[in-house]
PDB file of C-alpha atoms in Angstrom:
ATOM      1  CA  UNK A   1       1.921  72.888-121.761  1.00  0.00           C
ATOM      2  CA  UNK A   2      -1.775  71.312-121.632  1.00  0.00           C
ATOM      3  CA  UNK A   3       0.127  68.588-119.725  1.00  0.00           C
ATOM      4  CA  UNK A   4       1.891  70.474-117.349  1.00  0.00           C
ATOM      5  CA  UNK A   5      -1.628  72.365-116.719  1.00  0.00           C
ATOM      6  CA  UNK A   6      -3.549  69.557-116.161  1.00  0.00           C
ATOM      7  CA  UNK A   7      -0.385  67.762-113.675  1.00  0.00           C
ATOM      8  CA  UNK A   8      -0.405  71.367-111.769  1.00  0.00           C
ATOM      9  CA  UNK A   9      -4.395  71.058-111.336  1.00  0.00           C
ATOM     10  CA  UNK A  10      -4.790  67.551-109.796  1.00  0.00           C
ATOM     11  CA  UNK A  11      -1.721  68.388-107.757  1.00  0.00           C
ATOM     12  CA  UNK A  12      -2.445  71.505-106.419  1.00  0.00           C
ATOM     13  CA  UNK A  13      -4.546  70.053-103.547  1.00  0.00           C
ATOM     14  CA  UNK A  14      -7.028  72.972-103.536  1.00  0.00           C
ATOM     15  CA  UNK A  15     -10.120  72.251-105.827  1.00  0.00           C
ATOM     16  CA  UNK A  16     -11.027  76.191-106.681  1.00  0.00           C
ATOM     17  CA  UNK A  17      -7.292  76.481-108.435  1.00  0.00           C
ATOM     18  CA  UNK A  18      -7.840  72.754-110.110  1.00  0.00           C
ATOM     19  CA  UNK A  19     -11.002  74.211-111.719  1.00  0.00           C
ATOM     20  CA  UNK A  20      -9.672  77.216-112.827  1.00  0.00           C
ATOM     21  CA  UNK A  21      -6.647  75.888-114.423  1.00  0.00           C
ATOM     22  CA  UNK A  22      -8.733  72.654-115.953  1.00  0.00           C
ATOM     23  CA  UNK A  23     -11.171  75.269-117.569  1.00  0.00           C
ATOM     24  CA  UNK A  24      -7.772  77.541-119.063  1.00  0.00           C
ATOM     25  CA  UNK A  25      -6.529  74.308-120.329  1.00  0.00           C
ATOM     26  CA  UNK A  26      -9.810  73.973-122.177  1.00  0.00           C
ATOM     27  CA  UNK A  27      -9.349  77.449-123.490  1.00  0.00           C
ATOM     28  CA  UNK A  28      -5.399  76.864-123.798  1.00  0.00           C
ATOM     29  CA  UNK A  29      -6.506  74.197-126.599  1.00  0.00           C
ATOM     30  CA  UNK A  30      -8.251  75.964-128.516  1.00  0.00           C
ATOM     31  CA  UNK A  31      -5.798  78.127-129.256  1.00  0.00           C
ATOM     32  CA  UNK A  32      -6.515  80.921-126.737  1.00  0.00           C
ATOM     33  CA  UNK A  33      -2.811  82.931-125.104  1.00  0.00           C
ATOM     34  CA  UNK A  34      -2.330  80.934-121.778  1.00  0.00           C
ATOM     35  CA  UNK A  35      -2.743  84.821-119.655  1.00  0.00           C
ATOM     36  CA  UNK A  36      -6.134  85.574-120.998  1.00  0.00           C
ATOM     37  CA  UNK A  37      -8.422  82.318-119.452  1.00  0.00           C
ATOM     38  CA  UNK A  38      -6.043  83.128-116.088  1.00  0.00           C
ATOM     39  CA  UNK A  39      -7.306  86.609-116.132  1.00  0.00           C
ATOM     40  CA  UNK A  40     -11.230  85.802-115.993  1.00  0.00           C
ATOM     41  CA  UNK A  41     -10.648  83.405-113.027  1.00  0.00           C
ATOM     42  CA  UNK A  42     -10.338  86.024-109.654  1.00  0.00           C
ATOM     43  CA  UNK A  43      -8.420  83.541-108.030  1.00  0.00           C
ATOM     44  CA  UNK A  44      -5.241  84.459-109.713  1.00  0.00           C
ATOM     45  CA  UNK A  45      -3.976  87.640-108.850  1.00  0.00           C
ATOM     46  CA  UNK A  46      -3.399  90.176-111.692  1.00  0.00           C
ATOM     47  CA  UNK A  47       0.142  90.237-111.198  1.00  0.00           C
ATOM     48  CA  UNK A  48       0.751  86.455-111.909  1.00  0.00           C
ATOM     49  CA  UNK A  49      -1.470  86.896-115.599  1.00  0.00           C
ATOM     50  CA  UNK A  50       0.756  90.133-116.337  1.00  0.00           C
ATOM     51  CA  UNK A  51       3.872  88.288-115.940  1.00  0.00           C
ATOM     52  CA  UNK A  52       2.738  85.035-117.570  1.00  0.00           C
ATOM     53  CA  UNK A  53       1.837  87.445-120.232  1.00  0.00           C
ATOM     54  CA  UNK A  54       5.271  88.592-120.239  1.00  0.00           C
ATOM     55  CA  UNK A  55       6.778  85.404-119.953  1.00  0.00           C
ATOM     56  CA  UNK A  56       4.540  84.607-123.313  1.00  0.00           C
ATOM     57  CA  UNK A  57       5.564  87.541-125.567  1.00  0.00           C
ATOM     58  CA  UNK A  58       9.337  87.146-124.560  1.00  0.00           C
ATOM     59  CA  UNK A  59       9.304  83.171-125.109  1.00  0.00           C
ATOM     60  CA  UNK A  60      10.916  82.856-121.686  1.00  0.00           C
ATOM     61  CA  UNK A  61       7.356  81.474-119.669  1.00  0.00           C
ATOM     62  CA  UNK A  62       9.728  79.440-117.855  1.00  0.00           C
ATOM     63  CA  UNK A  63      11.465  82.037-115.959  1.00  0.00           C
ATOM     64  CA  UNK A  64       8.139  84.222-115.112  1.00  0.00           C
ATOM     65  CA  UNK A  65       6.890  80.830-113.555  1.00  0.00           C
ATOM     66  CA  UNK A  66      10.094  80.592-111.393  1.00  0.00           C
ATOM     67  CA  UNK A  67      10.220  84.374-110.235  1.00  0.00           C
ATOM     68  CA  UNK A  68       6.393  83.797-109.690  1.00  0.00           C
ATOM     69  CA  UNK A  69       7.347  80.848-107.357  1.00  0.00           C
ATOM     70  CA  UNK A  70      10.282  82.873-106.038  1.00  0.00           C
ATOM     71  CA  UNK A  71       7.635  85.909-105.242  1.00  0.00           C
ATOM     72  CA  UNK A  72       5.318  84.055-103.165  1.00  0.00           C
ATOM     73  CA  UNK A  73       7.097  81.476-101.442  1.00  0.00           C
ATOM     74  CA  UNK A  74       9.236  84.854-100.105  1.00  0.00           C
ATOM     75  CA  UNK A  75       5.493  86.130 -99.202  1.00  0.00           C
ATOM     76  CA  UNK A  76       4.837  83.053 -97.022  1.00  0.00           C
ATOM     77  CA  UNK A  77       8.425  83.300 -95.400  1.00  0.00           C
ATOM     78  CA  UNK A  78       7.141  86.773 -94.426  1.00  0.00           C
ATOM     79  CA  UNK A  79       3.963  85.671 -93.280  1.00  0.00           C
ATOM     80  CA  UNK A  80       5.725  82.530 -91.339  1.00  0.00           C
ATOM     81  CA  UNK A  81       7.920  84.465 -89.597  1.00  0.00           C
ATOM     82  CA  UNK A  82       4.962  87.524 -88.544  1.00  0.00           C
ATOM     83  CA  UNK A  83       3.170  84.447 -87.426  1.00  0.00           C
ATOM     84  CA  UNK A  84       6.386  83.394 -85.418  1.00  0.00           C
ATOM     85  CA  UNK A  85       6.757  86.687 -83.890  1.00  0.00           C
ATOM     86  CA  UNK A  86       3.554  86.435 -82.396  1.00  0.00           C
ATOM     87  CA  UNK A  87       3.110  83.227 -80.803  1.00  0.00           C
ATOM     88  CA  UNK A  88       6.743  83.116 -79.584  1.00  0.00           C
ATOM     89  CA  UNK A  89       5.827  85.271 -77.119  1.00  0.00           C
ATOM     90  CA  UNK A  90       2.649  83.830 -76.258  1.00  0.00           C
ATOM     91  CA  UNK A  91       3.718  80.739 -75.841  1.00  0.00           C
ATOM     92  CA  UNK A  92       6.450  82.031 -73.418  1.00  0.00           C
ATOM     93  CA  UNK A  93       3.266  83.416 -71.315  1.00  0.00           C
ATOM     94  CA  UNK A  94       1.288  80.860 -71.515  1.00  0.00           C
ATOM     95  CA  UNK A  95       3.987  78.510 -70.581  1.00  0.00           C
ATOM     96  CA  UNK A  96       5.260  80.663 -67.824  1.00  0.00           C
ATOM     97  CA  UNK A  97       1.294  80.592 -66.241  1.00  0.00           C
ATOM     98  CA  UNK A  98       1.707  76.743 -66.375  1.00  0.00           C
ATOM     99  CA  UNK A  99       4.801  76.266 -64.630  1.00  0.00           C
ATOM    100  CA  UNK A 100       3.558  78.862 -62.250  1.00  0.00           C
ATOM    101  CA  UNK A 101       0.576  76.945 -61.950  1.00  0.00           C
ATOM    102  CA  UNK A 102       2.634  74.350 -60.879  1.00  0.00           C
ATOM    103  CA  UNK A 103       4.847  75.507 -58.359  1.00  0.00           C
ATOM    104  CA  UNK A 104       1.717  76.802 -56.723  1.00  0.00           C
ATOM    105  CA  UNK A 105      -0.040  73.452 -56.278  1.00  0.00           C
ATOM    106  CA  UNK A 106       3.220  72.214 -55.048  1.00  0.00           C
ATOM    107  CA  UNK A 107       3.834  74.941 -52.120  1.00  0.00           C
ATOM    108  CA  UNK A 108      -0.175  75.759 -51.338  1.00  0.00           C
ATOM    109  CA  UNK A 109      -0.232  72.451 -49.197  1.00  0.00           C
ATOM    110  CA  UNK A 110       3.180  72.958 -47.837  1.00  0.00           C
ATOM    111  CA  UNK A 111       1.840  76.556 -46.232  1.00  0.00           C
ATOM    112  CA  UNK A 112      -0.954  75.133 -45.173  1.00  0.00           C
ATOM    113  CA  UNK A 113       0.505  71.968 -43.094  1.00  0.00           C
ATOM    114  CA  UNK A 114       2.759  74.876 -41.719  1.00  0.00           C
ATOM    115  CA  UNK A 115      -0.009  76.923 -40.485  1.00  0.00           C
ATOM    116  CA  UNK A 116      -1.719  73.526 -39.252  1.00  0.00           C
ATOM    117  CA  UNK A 117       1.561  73.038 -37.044  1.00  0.00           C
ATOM    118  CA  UNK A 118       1.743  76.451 -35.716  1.00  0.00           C
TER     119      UNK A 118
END
């Protein structure tokens, strides 16, 4: 496990978590239940130290890892898709102003010449 910790700090590409988890490994060693040094650091959300406490007393840490995993990648999904939603739209607009944009310069000159020849 102190292993896995310390591979899941360097990796995690955000240097508050790598602290956190590099100080519970510390804690982790010296005997302390993997939940309890998770619980001090407010970066991790109480429900990921319950169920890691879970996972502990039932011997299955494993599986509260994966539905942990499963939990929030489903979050970003949601919050992916909101984004989505939102900008889909705008871009349409802001696309649409373009192309009108466009079409304007083209035909302004055209009216004009026409008015020059009448």
């Amino acid at each position: 496990i102190l292993q896995s910790i310390e591979i899941t700090a360097t990796s995690s590409g955000n240097w508050v978590v790598e602290q956190a988890l590099l100080k519970s490994r510390d804690a982790i060693r010296e005997g302390i239940p993997l939940y309890k040094p998770l619980e001090e650091e407010p970066i991790f959300p109480p429900m990921v130290t319950r169920m890691i406490a879970v996972g502990e007393e039932t011997g299955d840490i494993d599986g509260m890892l994966t539905k942990i995993a499963e939990f929030y990648e489903s979050e970003v999904d949601a919050a992916v898709k909101a984004l989505t939603s939102i900008l889909e739209p705008l871009m349409i607009v802001v696309v649409g102003g373009i192309v009108g944009a466009i079409v304007i310069s083209m035909y302004l000159p055209m009216f004009k010449i026409f008015e020059l020849i009448e």
